[in-house]
CSV table of C-alpha atoms and ligand atoms in Angstrom, one decimal:
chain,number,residue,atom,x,y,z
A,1,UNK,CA,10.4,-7.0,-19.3
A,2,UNK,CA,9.7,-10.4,-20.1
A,3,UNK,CA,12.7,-11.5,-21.5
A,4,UNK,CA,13.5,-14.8,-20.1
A,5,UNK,CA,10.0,-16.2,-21.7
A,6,UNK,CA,12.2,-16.2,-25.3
A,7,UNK,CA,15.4,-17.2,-23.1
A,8,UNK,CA,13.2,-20.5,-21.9
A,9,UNK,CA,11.7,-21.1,-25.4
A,10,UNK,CA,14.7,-21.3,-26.9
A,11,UNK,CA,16.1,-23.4,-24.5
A,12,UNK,CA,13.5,-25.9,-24.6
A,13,UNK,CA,13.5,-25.9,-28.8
A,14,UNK,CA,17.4,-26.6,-28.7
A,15,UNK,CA,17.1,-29.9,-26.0
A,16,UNK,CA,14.0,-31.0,-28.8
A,17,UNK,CA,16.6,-30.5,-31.7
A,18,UNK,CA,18.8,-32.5,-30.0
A,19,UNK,CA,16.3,-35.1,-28.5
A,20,UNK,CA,15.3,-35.4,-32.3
A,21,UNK,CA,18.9,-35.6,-33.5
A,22,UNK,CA,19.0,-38.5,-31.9
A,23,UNK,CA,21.9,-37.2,-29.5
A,24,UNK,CA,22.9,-40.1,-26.6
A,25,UNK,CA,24.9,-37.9,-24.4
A,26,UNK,CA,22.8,-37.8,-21.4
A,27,UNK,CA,25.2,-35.8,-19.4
A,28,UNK,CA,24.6,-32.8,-22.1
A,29,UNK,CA,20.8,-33.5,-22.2
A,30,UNK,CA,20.6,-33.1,-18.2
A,31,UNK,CA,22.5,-29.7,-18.6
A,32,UNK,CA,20.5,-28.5,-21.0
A,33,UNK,CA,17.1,-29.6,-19.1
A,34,UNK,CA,17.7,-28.9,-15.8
A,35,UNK,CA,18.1,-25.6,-15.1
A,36,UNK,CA,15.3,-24.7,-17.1
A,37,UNK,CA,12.7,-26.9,-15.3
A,38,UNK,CA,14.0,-27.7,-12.1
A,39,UNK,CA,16.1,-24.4,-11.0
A,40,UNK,CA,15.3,-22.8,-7.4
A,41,UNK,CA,14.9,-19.2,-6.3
A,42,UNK,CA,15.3,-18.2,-3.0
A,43,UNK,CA,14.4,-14.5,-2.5
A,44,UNK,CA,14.3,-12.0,0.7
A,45,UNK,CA,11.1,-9.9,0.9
A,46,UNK,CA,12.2,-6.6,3.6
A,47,UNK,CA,8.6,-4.8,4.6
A,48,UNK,CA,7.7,-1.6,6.6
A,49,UNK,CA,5.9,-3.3,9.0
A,50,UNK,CA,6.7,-5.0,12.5
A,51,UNK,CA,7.4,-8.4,11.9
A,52,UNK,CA,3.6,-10.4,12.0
A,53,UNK,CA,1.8,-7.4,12.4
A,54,UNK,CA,-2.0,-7.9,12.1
A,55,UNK,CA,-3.7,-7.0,8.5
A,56,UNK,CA,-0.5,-5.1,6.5
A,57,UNK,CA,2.1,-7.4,8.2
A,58,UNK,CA,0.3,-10.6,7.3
A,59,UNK,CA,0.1,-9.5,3.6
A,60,UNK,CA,3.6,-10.2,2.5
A,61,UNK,CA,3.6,-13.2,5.1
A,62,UNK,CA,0.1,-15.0,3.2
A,63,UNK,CA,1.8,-14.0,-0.2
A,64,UNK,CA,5.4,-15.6,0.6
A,65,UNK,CA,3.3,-18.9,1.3
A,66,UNK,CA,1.0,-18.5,-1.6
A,67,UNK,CA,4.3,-18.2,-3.9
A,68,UNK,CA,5.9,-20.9,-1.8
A,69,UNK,CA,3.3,-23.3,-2.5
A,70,UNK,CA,1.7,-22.4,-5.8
A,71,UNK,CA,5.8,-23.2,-7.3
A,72,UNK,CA,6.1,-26.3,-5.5
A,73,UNK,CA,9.1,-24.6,-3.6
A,74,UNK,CA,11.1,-23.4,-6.9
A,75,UNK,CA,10.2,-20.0,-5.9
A,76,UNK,CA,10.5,-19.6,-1.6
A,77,UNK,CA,10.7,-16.2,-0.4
A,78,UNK,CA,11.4,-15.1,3.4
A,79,UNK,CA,9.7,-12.2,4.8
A,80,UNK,CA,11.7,-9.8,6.8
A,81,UNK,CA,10.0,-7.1,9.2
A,82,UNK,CA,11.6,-3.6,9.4
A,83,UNK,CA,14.4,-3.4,10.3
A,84,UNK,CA,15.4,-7.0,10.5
A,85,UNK,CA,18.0,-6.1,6.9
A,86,UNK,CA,17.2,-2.8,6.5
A,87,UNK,CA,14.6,-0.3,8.3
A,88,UNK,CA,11.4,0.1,7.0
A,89,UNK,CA,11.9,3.6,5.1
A,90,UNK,CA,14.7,2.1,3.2
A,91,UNK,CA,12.6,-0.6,1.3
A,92,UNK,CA,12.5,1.2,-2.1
A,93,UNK,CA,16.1,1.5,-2.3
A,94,UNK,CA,17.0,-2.2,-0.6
A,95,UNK,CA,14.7,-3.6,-3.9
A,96,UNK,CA,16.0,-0.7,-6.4
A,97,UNK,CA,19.8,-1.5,-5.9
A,98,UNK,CA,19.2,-5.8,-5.7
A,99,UNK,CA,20.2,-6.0,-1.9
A,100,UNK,CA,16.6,-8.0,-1.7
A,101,UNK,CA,14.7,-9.2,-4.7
A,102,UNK,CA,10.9,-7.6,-3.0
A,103,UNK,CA,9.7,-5.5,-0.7
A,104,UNK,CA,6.0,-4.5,0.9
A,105,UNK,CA,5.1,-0.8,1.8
A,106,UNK,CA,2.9,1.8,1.2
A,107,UNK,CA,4.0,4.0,-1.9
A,108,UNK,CA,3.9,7.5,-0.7
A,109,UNK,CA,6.9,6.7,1.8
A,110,UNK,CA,8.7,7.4,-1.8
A,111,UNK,CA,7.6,11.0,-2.6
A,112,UNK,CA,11.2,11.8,-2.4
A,113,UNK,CA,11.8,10.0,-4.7
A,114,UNK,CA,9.4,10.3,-6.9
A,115,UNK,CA,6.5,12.4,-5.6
A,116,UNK,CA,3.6,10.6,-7.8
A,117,UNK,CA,4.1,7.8,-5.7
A,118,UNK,CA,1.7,9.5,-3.2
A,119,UNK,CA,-1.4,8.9,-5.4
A,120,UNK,CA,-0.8,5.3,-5.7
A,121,UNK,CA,-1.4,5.1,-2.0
A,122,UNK,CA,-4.4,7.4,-2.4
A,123,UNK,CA,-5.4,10.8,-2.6
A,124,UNK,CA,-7.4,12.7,-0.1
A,125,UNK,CA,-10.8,12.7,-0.3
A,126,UNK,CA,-10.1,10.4,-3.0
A,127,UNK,CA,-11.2,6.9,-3.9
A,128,UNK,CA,-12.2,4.5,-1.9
A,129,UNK,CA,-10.6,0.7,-2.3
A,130,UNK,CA,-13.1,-0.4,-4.4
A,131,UNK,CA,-13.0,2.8,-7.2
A,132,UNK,CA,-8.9,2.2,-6.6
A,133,UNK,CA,-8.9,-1.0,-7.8
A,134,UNK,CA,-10.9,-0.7,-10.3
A,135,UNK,CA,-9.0,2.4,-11.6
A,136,UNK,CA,-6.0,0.0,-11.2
A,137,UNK,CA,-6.6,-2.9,-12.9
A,138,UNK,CA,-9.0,-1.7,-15.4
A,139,UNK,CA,-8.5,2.1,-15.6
A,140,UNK,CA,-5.0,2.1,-16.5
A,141,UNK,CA,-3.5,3.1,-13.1
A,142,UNK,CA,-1.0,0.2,-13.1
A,143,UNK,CA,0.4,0.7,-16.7
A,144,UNK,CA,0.9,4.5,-14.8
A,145,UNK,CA,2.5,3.1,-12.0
A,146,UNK,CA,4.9,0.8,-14.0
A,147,UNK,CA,5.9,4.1,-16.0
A,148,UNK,CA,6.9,5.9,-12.6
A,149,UNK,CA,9.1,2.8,-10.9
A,150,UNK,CA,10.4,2.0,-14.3
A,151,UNK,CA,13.6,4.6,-13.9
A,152,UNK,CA,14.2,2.8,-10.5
A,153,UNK,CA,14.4,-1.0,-11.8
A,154,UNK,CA,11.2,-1.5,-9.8
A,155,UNK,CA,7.8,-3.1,-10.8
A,156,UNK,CA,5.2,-2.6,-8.8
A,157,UNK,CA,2.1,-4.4,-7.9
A,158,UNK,CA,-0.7,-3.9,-5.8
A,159,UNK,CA,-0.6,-5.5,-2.7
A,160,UNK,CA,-3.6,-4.8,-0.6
A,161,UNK,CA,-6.2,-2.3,0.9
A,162,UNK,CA,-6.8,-1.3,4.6
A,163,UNK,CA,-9.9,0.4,2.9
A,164,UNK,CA,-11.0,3.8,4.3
A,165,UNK,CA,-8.6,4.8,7.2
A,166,UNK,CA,-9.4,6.9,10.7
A,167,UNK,CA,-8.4,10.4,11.0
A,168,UNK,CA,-6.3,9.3,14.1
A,169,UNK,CA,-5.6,9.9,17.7
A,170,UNK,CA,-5.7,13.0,19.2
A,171,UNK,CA,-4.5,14.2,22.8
A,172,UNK,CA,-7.2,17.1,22.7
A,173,UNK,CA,-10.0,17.7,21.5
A,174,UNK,CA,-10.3,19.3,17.7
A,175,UNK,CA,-12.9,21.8,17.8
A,176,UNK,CA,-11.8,24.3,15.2
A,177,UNK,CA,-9.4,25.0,12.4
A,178,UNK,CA,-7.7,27.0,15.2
A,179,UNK,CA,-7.0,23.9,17.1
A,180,UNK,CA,-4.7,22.1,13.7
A,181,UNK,CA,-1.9,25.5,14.6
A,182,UNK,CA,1.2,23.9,15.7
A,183,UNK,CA,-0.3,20.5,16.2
A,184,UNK,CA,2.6,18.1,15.9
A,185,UNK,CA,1.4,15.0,14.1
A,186,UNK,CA,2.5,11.7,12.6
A,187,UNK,CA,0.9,11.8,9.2
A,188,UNK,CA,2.8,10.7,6.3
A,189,UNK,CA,2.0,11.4,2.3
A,190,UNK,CA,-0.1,14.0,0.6
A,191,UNK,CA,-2.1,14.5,4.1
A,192,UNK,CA,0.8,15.9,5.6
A,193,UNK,CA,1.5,18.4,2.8
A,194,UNK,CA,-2.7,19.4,3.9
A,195,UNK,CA,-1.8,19.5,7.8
A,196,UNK,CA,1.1,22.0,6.9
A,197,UNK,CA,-0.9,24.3,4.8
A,198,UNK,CA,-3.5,24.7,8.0
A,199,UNK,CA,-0.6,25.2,9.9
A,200,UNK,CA,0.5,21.5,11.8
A,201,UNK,CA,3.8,20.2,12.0
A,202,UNK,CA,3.8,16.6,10.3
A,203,UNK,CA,6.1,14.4,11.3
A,204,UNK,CA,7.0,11.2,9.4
A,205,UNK,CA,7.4,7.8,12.3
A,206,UNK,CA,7.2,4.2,11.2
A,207,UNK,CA,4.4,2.0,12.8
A,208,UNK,CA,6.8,1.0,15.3
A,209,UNK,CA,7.7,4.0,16.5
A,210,UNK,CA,3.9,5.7,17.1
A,211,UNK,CA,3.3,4.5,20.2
A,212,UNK,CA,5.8,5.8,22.3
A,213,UNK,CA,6.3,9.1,20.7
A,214,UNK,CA,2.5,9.6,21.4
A,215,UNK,CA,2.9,8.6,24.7
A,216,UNK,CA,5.5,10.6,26.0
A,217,UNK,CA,4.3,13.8,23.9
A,218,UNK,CA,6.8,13.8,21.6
A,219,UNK,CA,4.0,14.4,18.8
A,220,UNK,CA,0.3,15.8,19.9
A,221,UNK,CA,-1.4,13.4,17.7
A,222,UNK,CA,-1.0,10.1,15.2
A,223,UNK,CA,-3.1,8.9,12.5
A,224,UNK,CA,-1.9,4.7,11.9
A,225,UNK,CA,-4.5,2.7,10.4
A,226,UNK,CA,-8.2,2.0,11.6
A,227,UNK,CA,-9.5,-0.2,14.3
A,228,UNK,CA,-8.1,-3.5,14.0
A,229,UNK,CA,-4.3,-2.3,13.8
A,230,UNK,CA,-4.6,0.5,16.0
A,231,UNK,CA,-6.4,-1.6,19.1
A,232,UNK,CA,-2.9,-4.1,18.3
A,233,UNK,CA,-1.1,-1.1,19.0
A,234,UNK,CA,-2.2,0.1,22.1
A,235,UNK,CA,-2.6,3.8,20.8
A,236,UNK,CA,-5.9,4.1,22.9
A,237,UNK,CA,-3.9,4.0,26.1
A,238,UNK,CA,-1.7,7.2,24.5
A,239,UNK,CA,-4.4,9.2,23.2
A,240,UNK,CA,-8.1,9.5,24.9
A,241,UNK,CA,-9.7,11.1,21.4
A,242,UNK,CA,-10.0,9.1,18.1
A,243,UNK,CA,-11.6,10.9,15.1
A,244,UNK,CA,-13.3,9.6,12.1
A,245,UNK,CA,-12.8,9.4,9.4
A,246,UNK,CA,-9.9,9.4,7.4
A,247,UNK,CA,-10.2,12.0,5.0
A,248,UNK,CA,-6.4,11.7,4.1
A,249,UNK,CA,-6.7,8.0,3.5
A,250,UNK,CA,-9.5,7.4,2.1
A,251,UNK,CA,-8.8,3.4,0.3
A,252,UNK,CA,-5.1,2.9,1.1
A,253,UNK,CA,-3.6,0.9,-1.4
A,254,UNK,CA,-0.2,-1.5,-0.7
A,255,UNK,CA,2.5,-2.2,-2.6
A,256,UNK,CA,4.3,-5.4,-3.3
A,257,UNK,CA,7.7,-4.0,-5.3
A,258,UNK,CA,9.9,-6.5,-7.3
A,259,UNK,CA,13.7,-6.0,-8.5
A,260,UNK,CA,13.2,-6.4,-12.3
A,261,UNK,CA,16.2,-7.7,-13.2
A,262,UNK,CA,15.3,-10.7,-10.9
A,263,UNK,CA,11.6,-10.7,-11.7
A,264,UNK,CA,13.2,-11.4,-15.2
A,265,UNK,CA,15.0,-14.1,-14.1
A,266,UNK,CA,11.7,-15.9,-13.5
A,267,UNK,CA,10.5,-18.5,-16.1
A,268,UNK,CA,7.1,-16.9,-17.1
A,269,UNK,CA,5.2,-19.4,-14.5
A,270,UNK,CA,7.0,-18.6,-12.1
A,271,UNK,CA,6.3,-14.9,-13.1
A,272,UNK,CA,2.8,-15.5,-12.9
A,273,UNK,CA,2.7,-16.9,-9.6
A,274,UNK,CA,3.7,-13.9,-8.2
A,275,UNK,CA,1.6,-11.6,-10.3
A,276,UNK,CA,-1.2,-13.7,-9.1
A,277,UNK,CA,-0.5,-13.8,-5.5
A,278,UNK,CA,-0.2,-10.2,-5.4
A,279,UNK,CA,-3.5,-10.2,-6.7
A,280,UNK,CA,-5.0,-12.4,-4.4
A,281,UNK,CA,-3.6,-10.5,-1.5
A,282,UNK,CA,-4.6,-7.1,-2.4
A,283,UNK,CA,-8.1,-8.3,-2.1
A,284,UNK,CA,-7.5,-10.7,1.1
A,285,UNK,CA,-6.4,-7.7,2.8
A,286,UNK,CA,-9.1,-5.9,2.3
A,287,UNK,CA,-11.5,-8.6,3.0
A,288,UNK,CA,-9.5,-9.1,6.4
A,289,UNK,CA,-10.2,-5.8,7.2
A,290,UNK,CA,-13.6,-5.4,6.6
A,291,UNK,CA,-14.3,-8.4,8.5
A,292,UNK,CA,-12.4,-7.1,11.5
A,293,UNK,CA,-12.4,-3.2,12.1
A,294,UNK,CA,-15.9,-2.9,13.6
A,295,UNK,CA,-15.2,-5.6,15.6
A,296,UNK,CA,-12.1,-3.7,17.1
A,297,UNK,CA,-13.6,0.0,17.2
A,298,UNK,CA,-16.8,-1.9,19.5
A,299,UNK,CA,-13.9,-3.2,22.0
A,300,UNK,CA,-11.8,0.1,21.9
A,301,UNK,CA,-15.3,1.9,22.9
A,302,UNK,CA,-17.1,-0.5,24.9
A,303,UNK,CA,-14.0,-1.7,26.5
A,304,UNK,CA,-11.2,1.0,26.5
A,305,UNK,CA,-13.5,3.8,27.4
A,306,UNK,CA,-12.2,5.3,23.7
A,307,UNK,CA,-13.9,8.8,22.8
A,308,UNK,CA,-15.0,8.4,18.9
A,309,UNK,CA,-15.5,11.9,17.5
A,310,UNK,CA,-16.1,13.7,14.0
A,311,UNK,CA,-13.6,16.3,12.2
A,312,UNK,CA,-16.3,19.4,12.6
A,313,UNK,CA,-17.7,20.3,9.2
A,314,UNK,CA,-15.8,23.6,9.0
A,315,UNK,CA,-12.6,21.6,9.5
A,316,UNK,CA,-13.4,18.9,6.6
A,317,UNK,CA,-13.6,21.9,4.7
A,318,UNK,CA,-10.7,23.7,5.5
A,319,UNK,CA,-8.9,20.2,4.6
A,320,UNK,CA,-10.5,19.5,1.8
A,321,UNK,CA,-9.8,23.6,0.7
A,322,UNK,CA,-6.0,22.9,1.3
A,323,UNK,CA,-5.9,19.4,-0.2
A,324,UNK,CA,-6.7,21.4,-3.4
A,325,UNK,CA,-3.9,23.9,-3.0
A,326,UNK,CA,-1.6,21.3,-2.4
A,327,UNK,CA,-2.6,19.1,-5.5
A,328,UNK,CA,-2.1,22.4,-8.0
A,329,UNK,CA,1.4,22.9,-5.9
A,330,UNK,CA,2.7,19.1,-6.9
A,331,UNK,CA,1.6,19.2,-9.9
A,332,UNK,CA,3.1,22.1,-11.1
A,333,UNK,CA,6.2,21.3,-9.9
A,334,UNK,CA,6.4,17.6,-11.5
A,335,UNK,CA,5.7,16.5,-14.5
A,336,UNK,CA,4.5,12.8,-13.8
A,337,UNK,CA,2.4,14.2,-10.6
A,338,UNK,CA,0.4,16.1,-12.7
A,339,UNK,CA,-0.1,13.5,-15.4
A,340,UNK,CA,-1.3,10.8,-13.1
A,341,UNK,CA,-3.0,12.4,-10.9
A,342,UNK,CA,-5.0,14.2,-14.4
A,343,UNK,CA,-5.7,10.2,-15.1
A,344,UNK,CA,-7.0,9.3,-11.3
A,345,UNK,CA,-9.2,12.8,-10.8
A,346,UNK,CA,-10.7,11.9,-14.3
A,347,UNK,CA,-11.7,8.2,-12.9
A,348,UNK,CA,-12.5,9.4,-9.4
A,349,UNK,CA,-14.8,11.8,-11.1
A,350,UNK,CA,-16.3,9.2,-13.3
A,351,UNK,CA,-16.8,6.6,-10.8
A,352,UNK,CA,-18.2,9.1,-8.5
A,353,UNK,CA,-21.4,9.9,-10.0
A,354,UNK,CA,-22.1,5.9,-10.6
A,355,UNK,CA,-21.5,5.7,-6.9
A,356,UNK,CA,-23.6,8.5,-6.3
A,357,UNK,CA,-26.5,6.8,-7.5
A,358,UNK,CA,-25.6,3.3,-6.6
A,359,UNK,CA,-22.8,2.6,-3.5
A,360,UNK,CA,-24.0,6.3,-1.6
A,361,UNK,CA,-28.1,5.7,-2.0
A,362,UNK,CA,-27.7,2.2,-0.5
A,363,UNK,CA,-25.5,3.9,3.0
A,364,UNK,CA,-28.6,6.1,3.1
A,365,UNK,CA,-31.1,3.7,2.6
A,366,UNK,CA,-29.5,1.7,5.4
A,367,UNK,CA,-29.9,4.4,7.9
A,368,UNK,CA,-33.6,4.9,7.3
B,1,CA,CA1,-2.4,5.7,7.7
């Protein structure tokens, strides 16, 4: 993957050979030298996200300026919003074939492509962003991930957290199971495989397109984010009921993608710039969001007049009954699904009981 490290190594050990040779023609010496040290990059970065949108738009934006300044400008990448090069469903493929060298999106828009993908976003009733990165970056999950995109020419990185979600906005009330029949909502990943099995119709919408098609009833009901985006989006003044919590997304994780034949362009620096930024976004996000949804569910109730309501318990465990069902189907049916998702159920269940004892016990305490 790495290949141009032993490229640049054996580039610089030829100009010392002839430095030491005692070669005088500087014109040769400046060929040799240059590219290596001083050449440029210039790369396009396509997202899924409105251009500048609060929290997941401003991660690719904060790690295009990280890059940007962290390489002195030898590395500059643009950001562009969906739909700006190519529409925000069509990032995988813009970054697979070379059209850009990067994208920014959320993995399980690829479960056509590859169905696995799903888990990297999460799983429901599945970790939270902390056990997620954790699993990640010290459980093996992104060695797991790099064996999935690996076919495509694609490595990913992680490239933020909007931590646990909401369960969405809801023209009616939800009262029962009974209520989920023939609800038509915007639900994307393994949750929508849940909301079919209890009888919905998911239907798959990009951020920019929720608010209308919840306004004029083309769809009953749209989960998006949690406070902070959803308030940017106006969604309260579409739908009167918003439901906690977000049992289908329960510590969404990001991804930054990179074209590997151009990430191994890269001298190695500039290689780890990137890697780095990543890193340092996937936790900014998370830290921006944590600092900001409360703030925006106060102003969407205090404000807006916004109804906050809990799935009934029968319902959580309906969902949580069919989330089951529809982990044994994908697996079955692919290979990879069921390997990764053996590896994340084995660190969920791990974690879990740690949590139990640690993370849950201080929630409790705190409402005492
Ligand atoms: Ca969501």
């Amino acid at each position: 993957m790495f290949k141009f490290k032993a490229l640049f190594t054996a580039a610089v050990s030829s100009v010392l050979l002839i430095a030491c040779s005692g070669e005088s023609n500087d014109t040769a010496k400046n060929d040799a030298t240059q590219p290596a040290v001083q050449q440029t990059f210039e790369w396009k970065l396509v997202t899924s996200w409105p251009k500048n949108f609060p929290g997941l738009g401003k991660g690719p934006e904060t790690f295009a300026e990280m890059v940007n300044e962290m390489s002195g400008g030898r590395l500059t990448i643009k950001v562009h919003g969906a739909g700006e090069i190519v529409p925000g469903f069509e990032v995988f493929d813009a970054v697979s074939q070379g059209t850009v060298q990067m994208g920014h999106s959320g993995p399980y828009y690829w479960k056509g492509k590859a169905a696995a993908a799903q888990i990297f976003t999460g799983v429901p009733f599945g970790m939270n962003a902390q056990e997620m990165n954790g699993w990640l970056h010290y459980g093996g999950g992104l060695e797991l991930w790099r064996e999935l995109y690996q076919p495509f020419g694609l490595i990913p990185f992680a490239g933020g957290n909007t931590g646990t979600q909401m369960a969405g906005w809801f023209k009616k009330e939800i009262n029962s199971v009974e209520d989920l029949k023939g609800l038509k909502m915007r639900i994307p990943g393994l949750g929508a495989e849940v909301l079919k099995k209890l009888g919905g119709v998911p239907v798959s919408l990009t951020g920019g397109e929720l608010f209308t098609s919840l306004q004029t009833g083309a769809i009953d009901a749209t989960e998006w984010v949690g406070p902070y985006n959803d308030l940017a989006f106006g969604l309260h003044k579409a739908a009167e009921y918003y439901y906690a919590f977000g049992w289908h997304e329960t510590g969404t994780t990001l991804e930054f993608i990179a074209n590997e034949t151009a990430f191994n362009e890269l001298p190695s620096d500039l290689q780890k710039i990137v890697e780095v930024a990543a890193r340092a976004v996937n936790q900014d996000m998370l830290d921006e969001y944590t600092a900001r949804n409360n703030a925006a569910m106060q102003k969407l109730l205090n404000e807006h007049g916004v109804q906050l309501r809990q799935l009934p318990d029968d319902v959580i465990a309906a969902l949580r009954s069919a989330n089951e069902e529809v982990l044994k189907e994908q697996a079955e049916k692919d290979a990879m699904f069921a390997k990764i998702y053996q590896e994340y159920k084995s660190f969920q269940e791990n974690i879990a009981s740690f949590h139990e004892i640690t993370e849950a016990q201080l929630y409790r305490s705190r409402q005492q």
